XYZ file of C-alpha atoms in Angstrom:
468
model
C 0.000 0.000 0.000
C 2.808 2.415 0.893
C 4.600 1.506 -2.342
C 1.454 2.317 -4.354
C 1.068 5.711 -2.670
C 4.728 6.498 -3.348
C 4.354 5.609 -7.042
C 1.228 7.788 -7.349
C 3.028 10.719 -5.723
C 6.039 10.340 -8.035
C 3.823 10.138 -11.128
C 1.883 13.240 -10.006
C 5.087 15.180 -9.362
C 6.457 14.088 -12.737
C 3.409 15.314 -14.691
C 3.168 18.533 -12.681
C 6.834 19.256 -13.427
C 6.516 18.502 -17.119
C 3.230 20.400 -17.493
C 4.405 23.639 -15.917
C 3.139 26.951 -17.290
C 5.593 29.819 -17.774
C 4.808 33.528 -17.724
C 7.132 35.700 -19.864
C 7.070 39.504 -19.549
C 8.959 42.686 -20.407
C 11.487 43.232 -17.627
C 11.155 47.032 -17.940
C 7.394 47.516 -18.142
C 6.186 44.270 -16.567
C 3.711 43.740 -19.408
C 3.169 40.231 -20.855
C 4.935 39.405 -24.119
C 2.999 37.832 -26.964
C 4.772 35.767 -29.621
C 7.863 34.704 -27.628
C 9.202 31.450 -29.098
C 10.574 28.662 -26.894
C 12.161 25.812 -28.816
C 14.704 23.016 -28.894
C 16.231 21.370 -31.944
C 12.962 19.723 -33.006
C 9.862 21.549 -31.760
C 8.820 24.987 -30.560
C 5.963 26.701 -28.720
C 4.818 30.328 -28.528
C 3.381 32.538 -25.793
C -0.205 33.752 -26.079
C -1.500 37.321 -25.632
C -1.277 36.882 -21.833
C 2.425 35.971 -22.068
C 1.832 32.364 -20.990
C 2.946 29.064 -22.508
C 3.144 25.427 -21.384
C 6.380 23.442 -21.556
C 4.860 19.960 -21.647
C 7.023 18.694 -24.511
C 10.440 19.573 -23.099
C 12.677 17.655 -20.712
C 13.938 19.003 -17.398
C 17.615 19.245 -18.416
C 17.004 20.106 -22.051
C 18.538 23.413 -23.210
C 15.836 25.723 -24.537
C 16.166 28.838 -26.691
C 13.806 31.673 -25.689
C 13.583 34.087 -28.622
C 11.768 37.294 -29.622
C 12.994 39.620 -32.438
C 12.784 42.731 -30.231
C 14.350 41.199 -27.091
C 17.625 39.592 -26.067
C 17.569 35.812 -26.478
C 18.093 33.470 -23.515
C 19.294 29.856 -23.313
C 18.177 27.984 -20.224
C 16.354 24.826 -19.055
C 13.101 24.080 -17.240
C 14.782 23.673 -13.844
C 16.146 27.203 -13.853
C 12.788 28.565 -15.015
C 11.090 26.726 -12.139
C 13.562 28.226 -9.675
C 12.221 31.673 -10.654
C 8.587 30.678 -9.925
C 7.986 30.048 -13.634
C 8.323 33.763 -14.385
C 10.873 35.057 -16.859
C 11.606 38.650 -17.853
C 13.182 39.596 -21.182
C 15.223 42.729 -21.826
C 14.498 44.781 -24.934
C 17.297 44.948 -27.504
C 18.980 48.388 -27.071
C 19.174 48.998 -30.839
C 16.197 49.037 -33.267
C 15.876 46.487 -36.020
C 16.221 47.699 -39.597
C 12.930 49.207 -40.693
C 11.044 47.675 -43.590
C 9.182 50.156 -45.793
C 6.175 48.512 -47.371
C 4.933 51.069 -49.857
C 7.526 53.631 -50.913
C 8.183 51.806 -54.186
C 5.032 49.654 -53.907
C 6.996 46.677 -52.582
C 8.841 45.756 -49.347
C 12.259 47.399 -49.196
C 14.836 48.101 -46.530
C 15.039 51.748 -45.540
C 18.743 51.846 -46.365
C 17.922 50.993 -49.990
C 15.673 54.033 -50.525
C 17.474 56.805 -52.414
C 15.089 59.632 -51.400
C 14.920 60.990 -47.896
C 12.284 59.087 -45.963
C 10.499 60.125 -42.775
C 8.709 57.443 -40.770
C 5.986 58.252 -38.239
C 5.590 55.087 -36.170
C 3.133 54.007 -33.484
C 5.336 55.269 -30.655
C 5.309 58.811 -32.082
C 1.538 58.640 -32.543
C 0.999 57.569 -28.936
C 3.181 60.367 -27.561
C 1.625 63.321 -29.401
C -2.060 62.296 -29.629
C -2.697 64.949 -32.293
C -6.235 66.298 -32.733
C -5.981 66.274 -36.556
C -3.750 64.567 -39.103
C -2.471 67.999 -40.215
C -1.239 68.673 -36.665
C 0.308 65.204 -36.588
C 2.459 65.930 -39.654
C 3.388 69.327 -38.244
C 4.601 67.786 -34.975
C 7.103 65.643 -36.877
C 8.846 68.781 -38.117
C 9.601 67.517 -41.640
C 6.380 68.816 -43.220
C 5.257 72.451 -43.081
C 1.519 72.922 -42.520
C -0.148 76.066 -43.878
C -3.301 76.969 -41.930
C -5.650 79.814 -42.888
C -8.227 78.715 -40.341
C -8.531 76.307 -37.430
C -10.258 73.742 -39.628
C -7.400 73.738 -42.093
C -4.029 72.196 -42.788
C -2.311 72.145 -46.153
C 0.939 70.084 -46.167
C 3.955 71.600 -47.920
C 7.196 69.762 -48.722
C 10.122 71.724 -50.146
C 7.772 74.364 -51.550
C 5.347 71.907 -53.141
C 1.759 71.659 -51.925
C -1.824 70.811 -52.910
C -2.035 68.821 -56.174
C 1.763 68.474 -56.327
C 1.841 66.330 -53.191
C 0.324 62.859 -53.184
C -1.703 61.478 -50.272
C -2.135 57.693 -50.258
C -4.481 56.001 -47.775
C -4.283 52.209 -47.493
C -2.899 51.911 -51.014
C -5.491 54.241 -52.644
C -4.641 57.708 -53.956
C -6.676 60.332 -52.125
C -5.863 62.996 -54.736
C -8.563 63.480 -57.342
C -9.509 65.759 -60.254
C -10.755 68.631 -58.050
C -7.445 69.034 -56.218
C -6.419 72.551 -57.216
C -3.054 74.321 -57.097
C -4.105 76.387 -54.059
C -3.871 75.136 -50.503
C -6.108 72.197 -49.555
C -7.239 70.827 -46.204
C -8.523 67.423 -47.394
C -6.026 65.663 -45.152
C -8.339 66.508 -42.232
C -10.629 63.711 -43.452
C -8.179 61.097 -42.121
C -8.731 60.110 -38.494
C -5.386 60.484 -36.632
C -6.598 58.072 -33.927
C -6.694 55.206 -36.450
C -3.332 55.744 -38.156
C -0.942 52.820 -37.786
C 2.041 54.257 -39.646
C 2.879 57.112 -41.996
C 5.727 57.130 -44.515
C 6.706 60.506 -45.967
C 8.838 60.455 -49.103
C 10.672 63.778 -49.366
C 11.213 64.653 -53.008
C 9.787 63.476 -56.324
C 8.067 60.103 -56.541
C 6.474 60.545 -59.956
C 8.257 57.560 -61.541
C 6.262 55.201 -59.320
C 3.157 57.234 -58.442
C 2.583 59.647 -61.315
C 2.557 63.440 -61.660
C 0.687 63.986 -58.358
C 3.873 62.984 -56.524
C 6.053 65.770 -57.954
C 6.954 67.148 -54.517
C 6.582 64.069 -52.323
C 4.387 61.237 -51.114
C 2.566 60.890 -47.801
C 1.589 57.240 -47.490
C -0.793 56.667 -44.573
C -1.640 53.179 -43.317
C -4.562 52.781 -40.936
C -4.881 50.126 -38.238
C -5.747 46.631 -39.451
C -7.752 44.052 -37.483
C -5.428 41.946 -35.350
C -5.599 38.212 -35.879
C -5.034 35.720 -33.075
C -1.767 33.790 -32.878
C -3.318 31.050 -30.739
C -6.550 29.082 -30.466
C -8.090 31.882 -28.404
C -9.955 34.821 -29.955
C -8.723 38.383 -29.667
C -11.262 40.824 -28.242
C -10.577 44.412 -27.280
C -12.413 47.685 -26.779
C -10.717 51.040 -26.310
C -12.432 54.289 -25.357
C -10.698 57.625 -24.886
C -11.559 61.292 -24.436
C -9.549 64.451 -24.974
C -9.891 68.115 -24.001
C -7.965 71.267 -24.905
C -8.400 74.596 -23.149
C -6.952 76.631 -26.055
C -10.058 76.080 -28.172
C -12.293 74.268 -25.662
C -12.210 71.230 -27.929
C -13.696 67.864 -27.020
C -12.734 64.573 -28.646
C -14.396 61.199 -28.047
C -12.905 58.065 -29.591
C -13.864 54.412 -29.449
C -12.619 51.304 -31.253
C -13.629 47.665 -30.955
C -12.043 44.676 -32.631
C -12.380 40.902 -32.705
C -10.327 38.238 -34.415
C -9.460 34.566 -34.599
C -6.780 32.752 -36.608
C -8.168 33.624 -40.035
C -10.775 36.406 -39.693
C -10.692 39.785 -37.993
C -13.116 42.705 -37.656
C -12.577 46.286 -36.487
C -14.877 49.302 -36.068
C -14.055 52.791 -34.803
C -15.733 56.165 -34.340
C -14.284 59.581 -33.448
C -16.214 62.772 -32.727
C -14.385 66.098 -32.403
C -15.804 69.508 -31.572
C -13.570 72.600 -31.748
C -14.802 75.915 -30.340
C -13.345 79.334 -31.176
C -9.566 79.376 -30.824
C -7.980 81.566 -28.127
C -4.878 83.260 -29.512
C -1.661 83.442 -27.474
C -0.572 86.703 -25.871
C 2.565 86.985 -28.011
C 0.950 86.430 -31.405
C 0.928 88.962 -34.277
C -1.568 91.817 -33.927
C -2.940 91.297 -37.459
C -4.588 88.066 -36.286
C -6.480 89.754 -33.429
C -10.275 89.720 -33.668
C -11.215 93.325 -32.911
C -14.781 92.999 -34.160
C -16.982 90.603 -36.054
C -20.142 90.586 -38.146
C -23.371 89.625 -36.435
C -24.866 86.638 -38.341
C -28.277 88.371 -38.563
C -28.560 90.126 -41.938
C -31.439 92.651 -42.025
C -32.576 95.187 -44.636
C -29.374 94.891 -46.679
C -27.129 95.859 -43.771
C -24.806 93.881 -41.494
C -24.251 94.811 -37.879
C -20.662 94.833 -36.616
C -20.059 93.852 -32.978
C -17.021 94.832 -30.898
C -15.242 91.727 -29.594
C -14.994 91.544 -25.796
C -11.782 89.489 -26.045
C -9.531 90.469 -28.962
C -7.564 87.200 -28.673
C -10.661 85.047 -29.096
C -10.972 84.194 -32.784
C -14.755 84.366 -33.115
C -16.185 82.123 -35.872
C -13.208 79.776 -36.088
C -14.686 76.612 -34.556
C -16.026 73.535 -36.345
C -16.936 69.886 -35.705
C -15.985 66.589 -37.331
C -17.058 62.921 -37.368
C -14.862 59.998 -38.489
C -16.020 56.402 -38.934
C -14.021 53.387 -40.044
C -14.608 49.659 -40.292
C -12.343 46.894 -41.570
C -12.568 43.167 -42.171
C -9.575 40.925 -42.700
C -9.253 37.384 -43.992
C -5.965 35.500 -44.031
C -5.425 32.116 -45.646
C -2.197 30.675 -44.228
C 0.767 32.965 -44.932
C 0.326 33.357 -48.683
C -2.943 35.276 -48.958
C -4.176 38.293 -46.979
C -7.392 40.126 -47.898
C -8.532 43.372 -46.232
C -11.804 45.224 -46.847
C -12.103 48.766 -45.517
C -14.741 51.500 -45.360
C -13.915 55.083 -44.315
C -16.265 58.009 -43.774
C -15.544 61.569 -42.677
C -17.846 64.589 -42.388
C -17.260 68.090 -41.051
C -19.584 70.947 -40.268
C -19.133 74.395 -41.818
C -15.504 75.565 -41.537
C -15.142 79.376 -41.313
C -12.293 80.894 -43.329
C -10.853 82.964 -40.481
C -8.135 84.783 -42.445
C -10.808 86.233 -44.765
C -13.201 87.183 -41.973
C -10.657 89.567 -40.382
C -9.820 91.397 -43.637
C -10.783 95.091 -43.596
C -11.469 97.529 -46.435
C -11.846 101.280 -45.945
C -11.876 100.790 -42.163
C -14.702 98.235 -42.240
C -14.721 94.446 -42.379
C -14.805 93.282 -45.998
C -16.770 90.028 -45.738
C -20.036 89.267 -44.062
C -19.643 85.498 -44.667
C -16.770 83.287 -45.813
C -16.797 79.605 -44.978
C -16.217 76.148 -46.403
C -19.285 73.979 -46.458
C -19.379 70.454 -45.037
C -16.458 68.389 -46.319
C -17.650 64.821 -46.829
C -15.356 61.968 -47.835
C -16.135 58.281 -48.217
C -13.797 55.530 -49.357
C -14.420 51.814 -49.839
C -11.334 49.784 -50.671
C -10.105 46.222 -50.986
C -6.461 45.190 -50.609
C -5.082 41.747 -51.439
C -1.562 40.500 -50.777
C -0.809 37.195 -52.497
C 2.394 35.150 -52.793
C 1.575 32.311 -55.203
C 5.173 31.920 -56.481
C 4.112 31.733 -60.129
C 6.325 31.855 -63.209
C 5.569 35.507 -63.952
C 5.604 36.792 -60.357
C 6.354 35.755 -56.785
C 4.118 38.350 -55.165
C 1.057 40.332 -56.198
C -0.407 43.380 -54.458
C -3.856 44.511 -55.556
C -5.704 47.621 -54.381
C -9.148 48.632 -55.632
C -11.181 51.519 -54.284
C -14.122 53.861 -54.728
C -14.194 57.402 -53.313
C -16.957 59.970 -53.090
C -15.836 63.469 -52.075
C -17.987 66.576 -51.650
C -16.941 70.086 -50.690
C -18.121 73.665 -51.180
C -17.196 77.331 -50.660
C -19.520 80.172 -49.652
C -18.766 83.905 -49.462
C -20.619 87.219 -49.225
C -19.365 90.790 -49.084
C -20.435 92.830 -46.085
C -23.797 94.614 -46.517
C -24.440 92.621 -49.715
C -27.544 90.405 -49.940
C -25.846 88.027 -52.422
C -24.329 84.867 -50.928
C -22.266 82.966 -53.516
C -22.123 79.156 -53.393
C -19.611 76.909 -55.199
C -20.133 73.127 -55.010
C -17.770 70.372 -56.157
C -18.211 66.635 -55.997
C -16.182 63.795 -57.467
C -16.549 60.036 -57.681
C -13.177 58.332 -58.175
C -12.582 54.695 -59.135
C -9.097 53.216 -58.672
C -7.540 49.864 -59.576
C -3.861 49.259 -58.895
C -1.816 46.074 -59.253
C 1.867 45.494 -58.534
C 3.845 42.366 -59.323
C 7.295 41.339 -58.125
C 9.443 38.570 -59.585
C 12.639 37.632 -57.714
C 15.365 35.909 -59.698
C 18.179 35.926 -57.131
C 18.672 37.483 -53.712
C 19.903 40.725 -55.296
C 17.971 40.764 -58.602
C 14.248 41.242 -59.030
C 11.737 42.743 -61.438
C 8.818 44.960 -60.388
C 5.980 45.913 -62.722
C 2.272 46.741 -62.619
C -0.482 49.058 -63.811
C -2.990 51.556 -62.442
C -6.362 52.740 -63.723
C -8.076 55.844 -62.292
C -11.412 57.277 -63.427
C -12.907 60.525 -62.044
C -16.470 61.754 -62.517
C -16.654 65.426 -61.557
C -19.642 67.669 -60.974
C -19.142 71.385 -60.322
C -21.818 74.045 -59.907
C -22.181 77.611 -58.692
C -25.025 79.926 -57.762
C -25.823 83.154 -55.965
C -28.551 83.398 -53.337
C -30.359 86.614 -52.448
C -30.804 86.576 -48.674
C -33.573 89.188 -48.796
C -35.996 87.482 -51.193
C -34.619 83.928 -51.278
C -34.017 83.872 -55.061
């Protein structure tokens, strides 16, 4: 009987020892590490999103390699791991790995192989600055100058080039269309900065690859993709955040929810921003002070001018904005990745502040000057395939449909005529890129792109007294 009990105890201890669970974490932050590989010469296992993994298949004295590309590797055995209460901390590698640029030349390349100057805005930079608009995000990097005529504005400029000479690419689709003019544009506001994953800025001409829109540079913006699970468990996450700024009494509400298993992922996000009138700093130029403003009530062909109580408060400079995005992702093994995305952005009226403070003969020149609601919708599909065919090893396909609407409205002071200018465009895009590798240092890249724009432009004047 005693012998039987002893055998049972030994068997239990043996299985408990061999079935131990290990928790691996970042030694600096204490956060769990996902995707850490533990292997011997024959087999390997990987930690889940909670940083845990079981070592059932390894022997007690067997040397194990614990590896993660961003952390220092460790060689140890199960006994030493057990002596640390089955907890193991990894130290981050003190030097960054070489960055891989996915889209500068429409194919994966090392950053050191790019001849133009390249600026990369990564997730760490995005988390630090938490910019209210994408225009402010680019400005914070310091490599792109942002021209702003009003609070609801932001026209990127690179080495003197702007507007239709700079190309904006969102998830592989050109945002530029036929109504992009040579004057400053603020269409980049339509991109939600809370959902940007990475931005690559190519300083200098990129017309050989992208066409004439890229004469001055390329701003390639990649939004967040649904995260797929690396284990048998499903990924679920919800993030909600709120922001406030006292300079313009702005409020921002943001929420994102995502779900994913091994092959399918889904993501949905919404961001609402409301910006009140901007309060100017005490040391700003006097020409931007708001000494007076026009009362919005127009009566009997005459505007009333009101003295501003606070000259530094830029009356009629606020606006609001809504951004929505949803994505679905399907991955078949490692050779096929399909992503469907839908983006929508809408603003309220955006006052043109620099025009509203212009004076003529000692009196304000304009009674009204504002941009109408700027609406932008994009539906796109991206496919990444590596079939290893005779003609190509890899194929990237991007197809998209965009519908953009914008307008301008202006009226001279004391004039009953309010002028309206409306523009809308429907843009269809199909882009394919193929890569054929012959040797490690020789490859051929080719492809084609088709873009079709349907433009509608109209103008009218409205008499505010009789409604005609």
